[in-house]
Amino acid sequence: MTLDSSRARVRVAALLAIMAMMVGLAPPAAADVDQCAPPGVDSASALPTNLSSAAKGPGADKYTTPGVEPLPVDVGALGLGTPGVLTVGTLSDAPPSICIDSKGQFTGFDNELLRAIADKLGLKVNFVGTDFSGLLAQVASRRFDVGSSSITTTDARRQTVGFTNGYDFGYFSLVVPSGSALKSFSQLAAGQRIGVVQGTVQEAYVVDTLHLDPVKFPDYNTVYASLKTRQIDAWVAPSQQAVGTVQAGDPAQIVENTFSLDNFVAYAVAKENKPLIDALNAGLDAVIADGTWAKLYSDWVPRALPPGWKPGSKAAPAPQLPDFASIAANAKPAADNSGVVPKSVLRQLKDSFLNWDLYRKAIPDLFTTGLPNTLILTVSASVIGLVLGMGLAIAGISSTRWLRWPARVYTDVFRGLPEVVIILLIGLGIGPIVGGLTGNDPYPLGIAALGLMAAAYVGEILRSGIQSVEAGQLEASRALGFSYSLSMRLVVVPQGIRRVLPALVNQFISLLKASSLVYFLGLIASQRELFQVGRDLNAQTGNLSPLVAAGLFYLALTIPLTHLVNYIDNRLRRGRPVADTEDPAGPASPAANQEMV
């Protein structure tokens, strides 16, 4: 055993020991609040009293329908991708409206309400996780039948998708660090770092109404973590998200609210699929009439409705809700975080990244769900990348321009475009064409996209390795009577691959990490890879420790791989030790010598 391999084994063993300690030996700590559990009516809040002076109630409602079609509906006429099944694109990181619970199930007010509506229509529901930035495009392309993500309807969004009647009406909240001088939306000004989640109506509010340039984040947990560490000055958030996220003792506070100025919250449907929109509207009125909407609303988002607004069509009955104002008045006063002393940097790091209880909670899901999917995505894409990359490398050094030019164009395109763009182009562009073959499952398309991206890089790596082999090697083999193809296969290519082996492994490590981008295409809970499993638990708890746990799994995969390739590379360079090649019984036989010659 060499010294390098011994050190590698020690590092791997230490890493595995750390993970074992997190699972069973670390001291227990109090688990963070499960933000993906219904808070209940006892957490009710009254109509906000700290409303912005610019706030105004709903304007002229030109979109809510006067009535709805009577139930039952013709399920066969709804234009569903899978007959009898409502395929729903949703998010996992915005509790209590939309999230994944501790059992790995998509839930939250929006999704539980949609389950109740589907039950009225006689439909099954299949929830698929995706990213908000691509959700409306996926609904418009019929990848999803419905988009469920607390989507505030706007005229701009109606150019892309259609919407049902409203089932909720949100406010905006201004969240600032404790002790901040900012007290209202009117104080927001140029030069301040104002956080928003990209693609949301809050971003549009900051840009179009306040005429400011915000700092854009991919999800709610990231923007809130940045606020708590004072990397941004304020966060413009959906009110229910802000109330559910800001916990007692956090160095943050909600200082003002304003009405959403752009209409109600509704489900998104493809514009041309009016039968489905009508059916969902009918189901929504039905769950309002039988009290289901009121029960779910009271359990998940118990807050007073703005004056003059109600869910459903104009003909729907007004929901019978508890007196949220009285419940809120009699409840224990919420903690005032205005005087909270900021934590030290070390304490913030410990609380955010080293919650041992959450490590132990995350690791089983990372093992059973995240790790297998990450390996399937990476290994499958690596095979595609190697096979296609070798073809691109051979074509790239060919003297025939009809082979060389297409290989060059392919490489330039797939290396030049961002990975997310390629995944979305293949998933949303090719997905509908091959939907009959894949069963509308984006998982194979994600593998194909990763493989096609990897091929462009692998092809260049192999081409450089092949061209680095001295020309005399090819000439010598040809002089011995080998054909060109046999010379390349037996002499040149093996040497070229050996020379670029470390670069190839680096590319596979990059591919391993890029596998997390497949989530943009929309995956069911059982298809999540390592990063998304950690991200979902991060959304449930508001703590970043699950993401660190996911990172340890990536290290456990990449570190041994790196040292393995170094070992193989050294072995190929130096050959086997003499002791391994000598025959202890005596000198080699003439036949053996003949074979060696």
mmCIF file of C-alpha atoms in Angstrom, residues 313-570:
data_model
loop_
_atom_site.group_PDB
_atom_site.id
_atom_site.type_symbol
_atom_site.label_atom_id
_atom_site.label_comp_id
_atom_site.label_asym_id
_atom_site.label_seq_id
_atom_site.Cartn_x
_atom_site.Cartn_y
_atom_site.Cartn_z
ATOM 1 C CA SER A 313 -66.713 33.248 -8.152
ATOM 2 C CA LYS A 314 -68.974 36.197 -7.493
ATOM 3 C CA ALA A 315 -71.814 33.729 -6.920
ATOM 4 C CA ALA A 316 -69.912 31.716 -4.302
ATOM 5 C CA PRO A 317 -71.143 32.066 -0.710
ATOM 6 C CA ALA A 318 -69.002 34.065 1.678
ATOM 7 C CA PRO A 319 -66.934 31.655 3.769
ATOM 8 C CA GLN A 320 -67.801 31.353 7.443
ATOM 9 C CA LEU A 321 -64.538 32.064 9.216
ATOM 10 C CA PRO A 322 -63.713 32.362 12.912
ATOM 11 C CA ASP A 323 -63.271 35.826 14.374
ATOM 12 C CA PHE A 324 -59.568 35.966 13.750
ATOM 13 C CA ALA A 325 -59.322 39.451 15.287
ATOM 14 C CA SER A 326 -60.710 38.211 18.640
ATOM 15 C CA ILE A 327 -58.534 35.104 18.604
ATOM 16 C CA ALA A 328 -55.482 37.219 17.876
ATOM 17 C CA ALA A 329 -56.422 39.711 20.619
ATOM 18 C CA ASN A 330 -56.740 36.954 23.246
ATOM 19 C CA ALA A 331 -53.614 35.120 22.160
ATOM 20 C CA LYS A 332 -50.258 35.485 23.818
ATOM 21 C CA PRO A 333 -48.610 38.613 22.401
ATOM 22 C CA ALA A 334 -46.041 37.908 19.747
ATOM 23 C CA ALA A 335 -42.476 38.409 20.785
ATOM 24 C CA ASP A 336 -41.104 41.838 20.003
ATOM 25 C CA ASN A 337 -37.857 41.303 18.150
ATOM 26 C CA SER A 338 -37.070 45.008 17.838
ATOM 27 C CA GLY A 339 -34.678 44.898 20.780
ATOM 28 C CA VAL A 340 -33.030 41.598 19.977
ATOM 29 C CA VAL A 341 -29.274 41.905 20.270
ATOM 30 C CA PRO A 342 -27.547 40.632 17.116
ATOM 31 C CA LYS A 343 -25.781 37.321 17.659
ATOM 32 C CA SER A 344 -22.059 37.031 17.281
ATOM 33 C CA VAL A 345 -20.756 35.710 13.999
ATOM 34 C CA LEU A 346 -19.708 32.428 15.597
ATOM 35 C CA ARG A 347 -23.116 31.967 17.220
ATOM 36 C CA GLN A 348 -24.863 32.668 13.914
ATOM 37 C CA LEU A 349 -22.678 30.104 12.171
ATOM 38 C CA LYS A 350 -23.337 27.512 14.871
ATOM 39 C CA ASP A 351 -27.105 28.050 14.864
ATOM 40 C CA SER A 352 -27.377 28.113 11.083
ATOM 41 C CA PHE A 353 -25.000 25.332 10.084
ATOM 42 C CA LEU A 354 -24.355 23.058 13.087
ATOM 43 C CA ASN A 355 -27.736 21.892 14.324
ATOM 44 C CA TRP A 356 -26.872 18.273 15.162
ATOM 45 C CA ASP A 357 -30.492 17.229 15.547
ATOM 46 C CA LEU A 358 -31.211 18.324 11.991
ATOM 47 C CA TYR A 359 -28.140 16.479 10.727
ATOM 48 C CA ARG A 360 -29.529 13.263 12.179
ATOM 49 C CA LYS A 361 -32.939 14.038 10.737
ATOM 50 C CA ALA A 362 -31.600 14.770 7.245
ATOM 51 C CA ILE A 363 -29.156 11.904 6.775
ATOM 52 C CA PRO A 364 -31.710 9.052 6.473
ATOM 53 C CA ASP A 365 -33.553 10.852 3.630
ATOM 54 C CA LEU A 366 -30.244 11.744 2.028
ATOM 55 C CA PHE A 367 -29.253 8.061 2.075
ATOM 56 C CA THR A 368 -32.557 6.592 0.871
ATOM 57 C CA THR A 369 -33.696 9.241 -1.616
ATOM 58 C CA GLY A 370 -30.992 11.772 -2.443
ATOM 59 C CA LEU A 371 -27.961 9.509 -2.813
ATOM 60 C CA PRO A 372 -29.519 6.896 -5.156
ATOM 61 C CA ASN A 373 -30.971 9.570 -7.448
ATOM 62 C CA THR A 374 -27.722 11.529 -7.540
ATOM 63 C CA LEU A 375 -25.797 8.390 -8.479
ATOM 64 C CA ILE A 376 -28.333 7.375 -11.130
ATOM 65 C CA LEU A 377 -28.256 10.823 -12.719
ATOM 66 C CA THR A 378 -24.466 11.106 -12.605
ATOM 67 C CA VAL A 379 -23.524 7.604 -13.715
ATOM 68 C CA SER A 380 -26.081 7.509 -16.535
ATOM 69 C CA ALA A 381 -25.074 10.946 -17.797
ATOM 70 C CA SER A 382 -21.382 9.991 -17.523
ATOM 71 C CA VAL A 383 -21.885 6.991 -19.788
ATOM 72 C CA ILE A 384 -23.649 9.172 -22.357
ATOM 73 C CA GLY A 385 -20.941 11.819 -22.032
ATOM 74 C CA LEU A 386 -18.091 9.327 -22.503
ATOM 75 C CA VAL A 387 -19.583 7.593 -25.524
ATOM 76 C CA LEU A 388 -20.688 10.762 -27.284
ATOM 77 C CA GLY A 389 -17.562 12.645 -26.154
ATOM 78 C CA MET A 390 -15.289 10.026 -27.725
ATOM 79 C CA GLY A 391 -17.204 10.394 -30.973
ATOM 80 C CA LEU A 392 -16.808 14.180 -30.808
ATOM 81 C CA ALA A 393 -13.086 13.848 -30.095
ATOM 82 C CA ILE A 394 -12.505 11.559 -33.093
ATOM 83 C CA ALA A 395 -14.632 13.805 -35.292
ATOM 84 C CA GLY A 396 -12.776 16.877 -34.027
ATOM 85 C CA ILE A 397 -9.387 15.587 -35.221
ATOM 86 C CA SER A 398 -10.730 14.148 -38.450
ATOM 87 C CA SER A 399 -9.370 15.450 -41.747
ATOM 88 C CA THR A 400 -12.940 15.431 -43.096
ATOM 89 C CA ARG A 401 -14.531 18.805 -42.523
ATOM 90 C CA TRP A 402 -18.046 17.321 -42.643
ATOM 91 C CA LEU A 403 -17.155 15.527 -39.428
ATOM 92 C CA ARG A 404 -14.956 18.218 -37.922
ATOM 93 C CA TRP A 405 -17.301 21.205 -38.339
ATOM 94 C CA PRO A 406 -20.446 19.666 -36.759
ATOM 95 C CA ALA A 407 -18.333 18.505 -33.810
ATOM 96 C CA ARG A 408 -16.958 22.023 -33.407
ATOM 97 C CA VAL A 409 -20.424 23.603 -33.551
ATOM 98 C CA TYR A 410 -21.834 21.110 -31.049
ATOM 99 C CA THR A 411 -18.989 21.728 -28.629
ATOM 100 C CA ASP A 412 -19.243 25.513 -28.895
ATOM 101 C CA VAL A 413 -23.003 25.514 -28.311
ATOM 102 C CA PHE A 414 -23.124 23.108 -25.373
ATOM 103 C CA ARG A 415 -20.084 24.639 -23.686
ATOM 104 C CA GLY A 416 -21.274 28.188 -24.262
ATOM 105 C CA LEU A 417 -24.839 27.951 -22.961
ATOM 106 C CA PRO A 418 -25.519 27.929 -19.191
ATOM 107 C CA GLU A 419 -26.388 24.497 -17.842
ATOM 108 C CA VAL A 420 -29.828 25.593 -16.639
ATOM 109 C CA VAL A 421 -30.735 26.913 -20.096
ATOM 110 C CA ILE A 422 -29.753 23.609 -21.748
ATOM 111 C CA ILE A 423 -31.773 21.605 -19.229
ATOM 112 C CA LEU A 424 -34.846 23.782 -19.719
ATOM 113 C CA LEU A 425 -34.506 23.769 -23.518
ATOM 114 C CA ILE A 426 -34.331 19.990 -23.625
ATOM 115 C CA GLY A 427 -36.943 19.431 -20.933
ATOM 116 C CA LEU A 428 -39.501 21.936 -22.224
ATOM 117 C CA GLY A 429 -38.624 21.739 -25.914
ATOM 118 C CA ILE A 430 -38.113 18.020 -26.489
ATOM 119 C CA GLY A 431 -40.240 16.859 -23.557
ATOM 120 C CA PRO A 432 -43.623 17.316 -25.285
ATOM 121 C CA ILE A 433 -42.303 15.565 -28.422
ATOM 122 C CA VAL A 434 -41.122 12.432 -26.625
ATOM 123 C CA GLY A 435 -43.798 12.487 -23.920
ATOM 124 C CA GLY A 436 -45.262 9.234 -25.234
ATOM 125 C CA LEU A 437 -41.927 7.479 -24.754
ATOM 126 C CA THR A 438 -41.071 8.924 -21.347
ATOM 127 C CA GLY A 439 -44.577 8.932 -19.910
ATOM 128 C CA ASN A 440 -44.142 12.703 -19.424
ATOM 129 C CA ASP A 441 -41.492 11.900 -16.820
ATOM 130 C CA PRO A 442 -38.667 14.495 -17.011
ATOM 131 C CA TYR A 443 -36.168 12.222 -15.247
ATOM 132 C CA PRO A 444 -34.858 10.617 -18.486
ATOM 133 C CA LEU A 445 -34.735 14.039 -20.122
ATOM 134 C CA GLY A 446 -32.651 15.319 -17.225
ATOM 135 C CA ILE A 447 -30.200 12.453 -17.710
ATOM 136 C CA ALA A 448 -30.061 13.176 -21.445
ATOM 137 C CA ALA A 449 -29.461 16.895 -20.863
ATOM 138 C CA LEU A 450 -26.649 16.224 -18.394
ATOM 139 C CA GLY A 451 -25.119 13.666 -20.752
ATOM 140 C CA LEU A 452 -25.225 16.021 -23.739
ATOM 141 C CA MET A 453 -23.594 18.782 -21.699
ATOM 142 C CA ALA A 454 -20.911 16.459 -20.398
ATOM 143 C CA ALA A 455 -20.139 15.202 -23.910
ATOM 144 C CA ALA A 456 -19.062 18.660 -25.052
ATOM 145 C CA TYR A 457 -16.484 18.927 -22.265
ATOM 146 C CA VAL A 458 -15.407 15.283 -22.359
ATOM 147 C CA GLY A 459 -14.929 15.506 -26.123
ATOM 148 C CA GLU A 460 -12.523 18.423 -25.771
ATOM 149 C CA ILE A 461 -10.644 16.718 -22.954
ATOM 150 C CA LEU A 462 -10.232 13.521 -24.970
ATOM 151 C CA ARG A 463 -9.299 15.410 -28.118
ATOM 152 C CA SER A 464 -6.512 17.262 -26.300
ATOM 153 C CA GLY A 465 -5.287 14.005 -24.791
ATOM 154 C CA ILE A 466 -5.229 12.200 -28.134
ATOM 155 C CA GLN A 467 -3.450 15.067 -29.870
ATOM 156 C CA SER A 468 -0.835 15.192 -27.090
ATOM 157 C CA VAL A 469 0.410 11.708 -28.046
ATOM 158 C CA GLU A 470 3.563 12.005 -30.136
ATOM 159 C CA ALA A 471 3.062 11.508 -33.868
ATOM 160 C CA GLY A 472 5.823 8.889 -33.829
ATOM 161 C CA GLN A 473 3.578 6.542 -31.862
ATOM 162 C CA LEU A 474 1.076 6.420 -34.719
ATOM 163 C CA GLU A 475 3.802 6.187 -37.349
ATOM 164 C CA ALA A 476 5.526 3.316 -35.537
ATOM 165 C CA SER A 477 2.337 1.319 -35.214
ATOM 166 C CA ARG A 478 1.529 1.873 -38.890
ATOM 167 C CA ALA A 479 5.038 0.716 -39.773
ATOM 168 C CA LEU A 480 4.355 -2.517 -37.891
ATOM 169 C CA GLY A 481 1.361 -3.161 -40.133
ATOM 170 C CA PHE A 482 -1.469 -1.832 -37.990
ATOM 171 C CA SER A 483 -4.300 -0.071 -39.778
ATOM 172 C CA TYR A 484 -5.073 3.552 -38.886
ATOM 173 C CA SER A 485 -8.190 2.637 -36.876
ATOM 174 C CA LEU A 486 -6.367 -0.179 -35.041
ATOM 175 C CA SER A 487 -3.430 2.096 -34.306
ATOM 176 C CA MET A 488 -5.736 4.704 -32.840
ATOM 177 C CA ARG A 489 -7.685 2.158 -30.788
ATOM 178 C CA LEU A 490 -4.730 0.198 -29.389
ATOM 179 C CA VAL A 491 -1.898 2.718 -29.271
ATOM 180 C CA VAL A 492 -2.888 6.381 -29.419
ATOM 181 C CA VAL A 493 -6.267 6.579 -27.645
ATOM 182 C CA PRO A 494 -5.240 4.571 -24.535
ATOM 183 C CA GLN A 495 -2.236 6.846 -24.019
ATOM 184 C CA GLY A 496 -4.351 9.941 -24.576
ATOM 185 C CA ILE A 497 -6.958 8.825 -22.041
ATOM 186 C CA ARG A 498 -4.283 8.092 -19.442
ATOM 187 C CA ARG A 499 -2.845 11.581 -19.827
ATOM 188 C CA VAL A 500 -6.204 13.320 -19.286
ATOM 189 C CA LEU A 501 -7.579 10.981 -16.626
ATOM 190 C CA PRO A 502 -7.454 13.627 -13.848
ATOM 191 C CA ALA A 503 -9.259 16.138 -16.072
ATOM 192 C CA LEU A 504 -11.940 13.558 -16.870
ATOM 193 C CA VAL A 505 -12.535 12.876 -13.187
ATOM 194 C CA ASN A 506 -12.799 16.599 -12.514
ATOM 195 C CA GLN A 507 -15.462 16.775 -15.206
ATOM 196 C CA PHE A 508 -17.393 13.904 -13.617
ATOM 197 C CA ILE A 509 -17.218 15.669 -10.252
ATOM 198 C CA SER A 510 -18.691 18.776 -11.885
ATOM 199 C CA LEU A 511 -21.390 16.588 -13.413
ATOM 200 C CA LEU A 512 -22.154 15.133 -9.987
ATOM 201 C CA LYS A 513 -22.848 18.612 -8.627
ATOM 202 C CA ALA A 514 -24.725 19.717 -11.749
ATOM 203 C CA SER A 515 -27.220 16.879 -11.246
ATOM 204 C CA SER A 516 -29.102 19.145 -8.820
ATOM 205 C CA LEU A 517 -30.223 21.306 -11.765
ATOM 206 C CA VAL A 518 -32.527 18.556 -13.041
ATOM 207 C CA TYR A 519 -35.018 19.730 -10.410
ATOM 208 C CA PHE A 520 -35.863 22.654 -12.714
ATOM 209 C CA LEU A 521 -37.713 20.196 -14.969
ATOM 210 C CA GLY A 522 -40.045 19.112 -12.175
ATOM 211 C CA LEU A 523 -39.572 15.948 -10.135
ATOM 212 C CA ILE A 524 -41.791 14.015 -7.781
ATOM 213 C CA ALA A 525 -40.653 13.736 -4.161
ATOM 214 C CA SER A 526 -39.072 10.294 -4.633
ATOM 215 C CA GLN A 527 -36.881 11.597 -7.507
ATOM 216 C CA ARG A 528 -35.122 14.347 -5.544
ATOM 217 C CA GLU A 529 -31.333 14.274 -5.493
ATOM 218 C CA LEU A 530 -29.040 15.166 -2.598
ATOM 219 C CA PHE A 531 -29.178 18.938 -2.842
ATOM 220 C CA GLN A 532 -32.957 19.095 -3.168
ATOM 221 C CA VAL A 533 -33.525 16.782 -0.205
ATOM 222 C CA GLY A 534 -31.369 19.090 1.905
ATOM 223 C CA ARG A 535 -33.081 22.153 0.484
ATOM 224 C CA ASP A 536 -36.548 20.828 1.301
ATOM 225 C CA LEU A 537 -35.650 20.145 4.931
ATOM 226 C CA ASN A 538 -34.053 23.576 5.004
ATOM 227 C CA ALA A 539 -37.415 24.997 3.899
ATOM 228 C CA GLN A 540 -39.261 23.077 6.626
ATOM 229 C CA THR A 541 -37.041 24.355 9.406
ATOM 230 C CA GLY A 542 -35.486 27.584 8.139
ATOM 231 C CA ASN A 543 -32.064 26.173 9.110
ATOM 232 C CA LEU A 544 -29.135 25.635 6.749
ATOM 233 C CA SER A 545 -27.785 22.535 8.515
ATOM 234 C CA PRO A 546 -29.579 20.105 6.135
ATOM 235 C CA LEU A 547 -27.752 21.700 3.212
ATOM 236 C CA VAL A 548 -24.441 21.173 4.995
ATOM 237 C CA ALA A 549 -25.424 17.533 5.548
ATOM 238 C CA ALA A 550 -26.063 17.223 1.808
ATOM 239 C CA GLY A 551 -22.661 18.802 1.185
ATOM 240 C CA LEU A 552 -20.995 16.111 3.313
ATOM 241 C CA PHE A 553 -22.504 13.475 1.056
ATOM 242 C CA TYR A 554 -21.024 15.221 -1.974
ATOM 243 C CA LEU A 555 -17.646 15.201 -0.213
ATOM 244 C CA ALA A 556 -18.024 11.512 0.598
ATOM 245 C CA LEU A 557 -18.495 10.877 -3.125
ATOM 246 C CA THR A 558 -15.903 13.225 -4.606
ATOM 247 C CA ILE A 559 -12.940 12.816 -2.243
ATOM 248 C CA PRO A 560 -12.540 9.023 -2.717
ATOM 249 C CA LEU A 561 -13.052 9.462 -6.455
ATOM 250 C CA THR A 562 -10.294 12.068 -6.624
ATOM 251 C CA HIS A 563 -7.812 9.947 -4.686
ATOM 252 C CA LEU A 564 -8.737 6.828 -6.644
ATOM 253 C CA VAL A 565 -7.900 8.463 -9.939
ATOM 254 C CA ASN A 566 -4.627 9.780 -8.495
ATOM 255 C CA TYR A 567 -3.759 6.244 -7.415
ATOM 256 C CA ILE A 568 -4.622 4.825 -10.841
ATOM 257 C CA ASP A 569 -2.679 7.579 -12.579
ATOM 258 C CA ASN A 570 0.414 6.930 -10.475
#
